[in-house]
Coordinates of C-alpha atoms in Angstrom, one line a residue:
A1 CA 27.5 7.9 14.2
G2 CA 30.3 10.2 13.6
E3 CA 30.1 12.2 10.7
A4 CA 31.1 10.8 7.5
S5 CA 34.4 11.4 5.2
P6 CA 34.1 13.0 1.9
A7 CA 34.4 10.0 0.2
M8 CA 31.5 8.4 2.3
A9 CA 29.6 11.1 1.8
Q10 CA 29.9 10.8 -2.1
L11 CA 29.1 6.8 -2.6
P12 CA 27.6 5.9 -5.6
R13 CA 24.0 4.7 -5.5
D14 CA 24.4 1.5 -6.2
K15 CA 27.1 1.1 -3.1
I16 CA 24.7 2.3 -0.8
V17 CA 22.4 0.1 -1.7
Q18 CA 25.2 -2.7 -1.4
L19 CA 25.9 -1.5 2.1
M20 CA 21.8 -1.7 3.1
V21 CA 22.2 -5.3 1.5
G22 CA 24.9 -5.8 4.0
M23 CA 23.3 -4.3 6.8
I24 CA 19.8 -6.6 6.6
Q25 CA 22.1 -9.8 5.8
K26 CA 23.9 -9.5 9.3
Q27 CA 20.6 -8.4 11.0
G28 CA 18.3 -10.4 9.1
E29 CA 14.3 -10.2 9.5
K30 CA 14.9 -7.3 12.3
M31 CA 16.3 -5.2 9.8
V32 CA 13.9 -6.2 7.1
A33 CA 11.0 -5.2 9.5
E34 CA 12.5 -2.3 9.9
L35 CA 13.1 -1.1 6.2
E36 CA 9.5 -2.6 5.1
R37 CA 7.9 0.3 8.4
R38 CA 10.3 2.6 7.0
I39 CA 9.3 2.3 3.4
D40 CA 5.6 2.3 4.3
A41 CA 5.8 5.5 6.2
G42 CA 7.6 6.8 3.2
V43 CA 10.8 7.7 6.0
G44 CA 14.6 7.2 4.6
L45 CA 17.6 6.6 7.3
E46 CA 20.7 7.5 7.6
V47 CA 24.0 5.4 7.9
R48 CA 27.4 6.6 8.8
G49 CA 26.4 10.0 7.9
I50 CA 25.0 9.2 4.6
K51 CA 21.1 9.3 3.5
V52 CA 19.3 6.4 2.0
D53 CA 16.1 7.9 0.5
V54 CA 12.9 5.3 0.2
S55 CA 14.2 4.3 -3.0
M56 CA 17.6 2.8 -1.9
L57 CA 15.4 0.9 0.6
T58 CA 13.4 -0.5 -1.5
E59 CA 16.0 -1.6 -3.8
A60 CA 18.4 -2.9 -1.2
L61 CA 15.3 -5.0 0.0
D62 CA 13.8 -6.1 -3.2
Q63 CA 18.1 -7.4 -3.9
Y64 CA 18.0 -9.1 -0.5
Q65 CA 14.7 -11.2 -0.7
E66 CA 16.0 -12.0 -4.8
T67 CA 18.6 -13.8 -2.9
H68 CA 16.4 -14.8 0.2
P69 CA 12.8 -15.9 -1.3
D70 CA 12.3 -18.0 1.7
E71 CA 12.4 -15.5 4.4
E72 CA 9.8 -13.3 2.6
S73 CA 7.3 -14.4 4.5
T74 CA 8.0 -14.3 8.3
P75 CA 6.9 -17.6 9.7
T76 CA 4.4 -17.4 13.1
A77 CA 5.1 -18.1 16.3
S78 CA 4.1 -20.9 16.8
S79 CA 6.0 -22.2 13.6
S80 CA 8.9 -20.3 13.9
T81 CA 10.5 -23.2 16.4
A82 CA 9.5 -26.1 14.0
K83 CA 11.6 -27.0 10.8
P84 CA 9.8 -27.6 7.9
A85 CA 9.7 -31.2 6.4
A86 CA 12.3 -32.3 3.6
G87 CA 11.7 -30.8 0.5
A88 CA 9.3 -28.3 2.2
R89 CA 9.5 -24.1 1.7
W90 CA 8.3 -21.5 3.4
N91 CA 5.5 -19.7 1.5
V92 CA 6.6 -16.3 0.0
G93 CA 3.8 -14.1 0.2
A94 CA 2.8 -11.7 -2.3
P95 CA 4.3 -8.0 -2.0
S96 CA 3.0 -6.3 0.3
A97 CA 1.2 -2.6 -0.8
S98 CA 3.3 -0.6 0.8
L99 CA 6.6 -2.5 -0.7
L100 CA 4.2 -1.6 -4.0
A101 CA 3.9 2.1 -3.5
A102 CA 7.5 2.4 -2.6
R103 CA 8.5 0.9 -6.5
A104 CA 5.0 2.5 -8.2
L105 CA 7.1 6.2 -6.2
S106 CA 10.4 5.2 -7.8
E107 CA 8.6 4.4 -11.2
C108 CA 7.6 8.2 -10.9
E109 CA 8.5 10.1 -7.9
K110 CA 5.9 12.9 -8.4
A111 CA 3.5 10.5 -7.6
E112 CA 1.7 9.9 -4.6
V113 CA 0.5 6.8 -2.4
F114 CA -3.4 6.0 -3.0
C115 CA -4.1 2.7 -1.8
R116 CA -7.9 2.4 -3.0
Q117 CA -10.4 0.1 -4.6
V118 CA -11.5 1.2 -8.0
R119 CA -13.6 0.0 -10.8
V120 CA -13.6 0.5 -14.8
V121 CA -16.8 2.0 -16.0
A122 CA -19.2 -0.4 -16.8
G123 CA -19.3 -0.8 -20.9
A124 CA -15.8 0.6 -21.3
E125 CA -13.8 -1.0 -23.8
K126 CA -10.7 -2.6 -22.9
V127 CA -8.4 -0.1 -20.8
P128 CA -4.8 -0.8 -21.7
V129 CA -2.1 -1.2 -19.2
L130 CA 0.8 1.1 -19.5
T131 CA 4.2 0.7 -18.5
R132 CA 4.2 3.7 -16.9
P133 CA 2.4 7.0 -16.5
A134 CA 1.7 8.6 -19.9
M135 CA 0.0 7.8 -22.6
T136 CA 3.0 7.4 -24.8
A137 CA 4.3 4.6 -22.5
K138 CA 4.7 1.2 -24.2
I139 CA 1.8 -1.2 -23.1
T140 CA 2.1 -4.0 -21.0
G141 CA -0.4 -6.5 -22.6
Q142 CA -2.6 -6.4 -20.0
A143 CA -6.3 -4.6 -20.0
L144 CA -9.1 -4.1 -17.8
S145 CA -12.5 -4.6 -18.9
G146 CA -15.9 -2.6 -17.9
G147 CA -17.1 -3.2 -14.4
Q148 CA -13.8 -5.1 -13.6
Q149 CA -13.1 -3.9 -9.4
V150 CA -9.2 -3.5 -9.0
E151 CA -6.4 -2.1 -6.5
T152 CA -4.4 0.6 -6.6
V153 CA -1.3 1.5 -4.4
A154 CA -0.4 5.4 -5.9
R155 CA -1.9 8.4 -8.2
F156 CA -0.2 10.9 -10.5
C157 CA -1.9 13.8 -11.6
S158 CA 0.2 15.2 -14.9
Q159 CA 0.6 18.3 -16.0
Q160 CA 2.2 17.5 -19.2
D161 CA -1.6 15.6 -20.5
G162 CA -3.6 16.9 -18.0
R163 CA -4.8 13.0 -16.9
V164 CA -4.4 10.9 -13.4
Y165 CA -3.1 8.0 -13.4
V166 CA -3.3 5.1 -11.0
R167 CA -1.0 2.5 -10.0
L168 CA -2.5 -1.2 -9.8
K169 CA -1.4 -3.3 -7.3
S170 CA -2.2 -6.9 -9.2
Q171 CA -0.7 -5.7 -12.4
D172 CA 2.5 -4.3 -13.0
G173 CA 1.5 -1.0 -14.5
W174 CA -0.1 1.9 -14.7
V175 CA -4.1 3.0 -16.4
S176 CA -5.6 6.1 -16.7
T177 CA -9.0 7.3 -15.6
R178 CA -9.8 8.7 -19.2
D179 CA -10.2 7.1 -22.0
K180 CA -7.0 7.2 -24.5
A181 CA -9.1 8.9 -27.5
N182 CA -11.4 11.2 -25.7
L183 CA -9.9 13.1 -22.4
T184 CA -13.4 13.8 -21.6
K185 CA -14.7 10.3 -21.3
V186 CA -14.0 8.7 -17.9
V187 CA -13.0 5.4 -18.2
L188 CA -12.4 4.8 -13.9
E189 CA -14.4 5.4 -11.1
A190 CA -14.6 5.4 -7.6
L191 CA -16.7 3.1 -6.0
P192 CA -20.1 4.2 -4.9
G193 CA -19.8 6.6 -1.8
E194 CA -16.1 7.2 -1.9
V195 CA -14.2 10.0 -3.2
S196 CA -13.2 10.9 -6.8
L197 CA -10.1 9.7 -8.2
E198 CA -9.4 12.5 -9.7
P199 CA -8.5 15.2 -7.3
P200 CA -9.9 18.8 -7.6
S201 CA -7.3 20.4 -9.3
A202 CA -7.4 17.6 -12.2
K203 CA -11.1 18.0 -13.0
I204 CA -11.3 18.1 -17.0
D205 CA -13.5 20.7 -18.4
A206 CA -15.4 19.4 -21.3
D207 CA -16.7 22.7 -22.7
S208 CA -13.0 24.3 -22.2
P209 CA -11.5 25.0 -25.7
A210 CA -8.3 23.9 -24.7
L211 CA -9.4 20.3 -25.0
Q212 CA -9.8 21.0 -28.6
F213 CA -6.1 21.8 -29.0
L214 CA -5.2 18.8 -27.5
A215 CA -4.0 15.7 -29.5
Q216 CA -5.7 12.1 -29.1
L217 CA -2.9 9.9 -28.7
D218 CA -2.9 6.4 -30.6
L219 CA -1.5 3.6 -28.3
E220 CA -0.7 1.4 -31.2
T221 CA 1.1 3.7 -33.0
E222 CA 2.7 5.6 -30.2
S223 CA 1.9 9.3 -32.4
A224 CA -0.2 11.9 -32.0
V225 CA -3.1 12.1 -34.1
P226 CA -5.6 15.5 -34.4
P227 CA -8.6 15.5 -32.9
R228 CA -12.1 14.8 -35.1

C-alpha cells in the first residue's frame, strides 16, 4: 500500500474501526482468523498507511461479531458443506482467552497478559469482583468464595495503591490478590507448585512503616477510612 494522504492518516478512531469492520465483512472468516491471530500475539497492523492497534482490532472484531453472531464459531471441515436444519443455528463459542486478554488490555493499558489458574485462599471472606483494577472501582455484584478456583487472562500491578489485580476469564471484572481491608492479607494465591501471582517488585512488606499510612478502602462507601 502507498503512503496515506494527510486526511487518511488523521482519521478518528471510530472511522478506523469502521474501516476494519468493512474489511472483515468483505474478507469474511479469513480476516477474522487473521485478526484473532494478531490480537493473540499483541500485534497491530497498518492499512493504507494507517496504524491500527490491538484495541482497535478487538473493537472491530467485536462489532462484526455482534452483527454476525452465527459466525463466531468456525464450523469444522466436515460440517462446512452441510446446511443446518431449518431453524437451527451454529453454536456460538465462548470468547477465547486471547480475545478476553485483549479486552482487558483495552480496559487497563498497563496490564499484561496473564493466563493462569488461581485459587481463593481457603477460609477467605467473599472477594469482590471489581469493574476495573482499583479499590475505588464499583463492584460488579459478583464475588469469589474461599477455595474457589478461577482462570485469569491479565494482570496489573498498581503503583498507586501497591496492589496486584488479575482480570478474570469467566467473570467480567478484576480482583485484588489482597484483602480489601487488610493489604497484608493474601486472598488470592497460585496453585501448588506454581509461581506467585505477585511479581517480586510488588511484594508487600508487612513490617513496613509505610503501611501505617495507607488508607484502607471501604468498598461499600467507596471512601477512605483510617487504618485501625
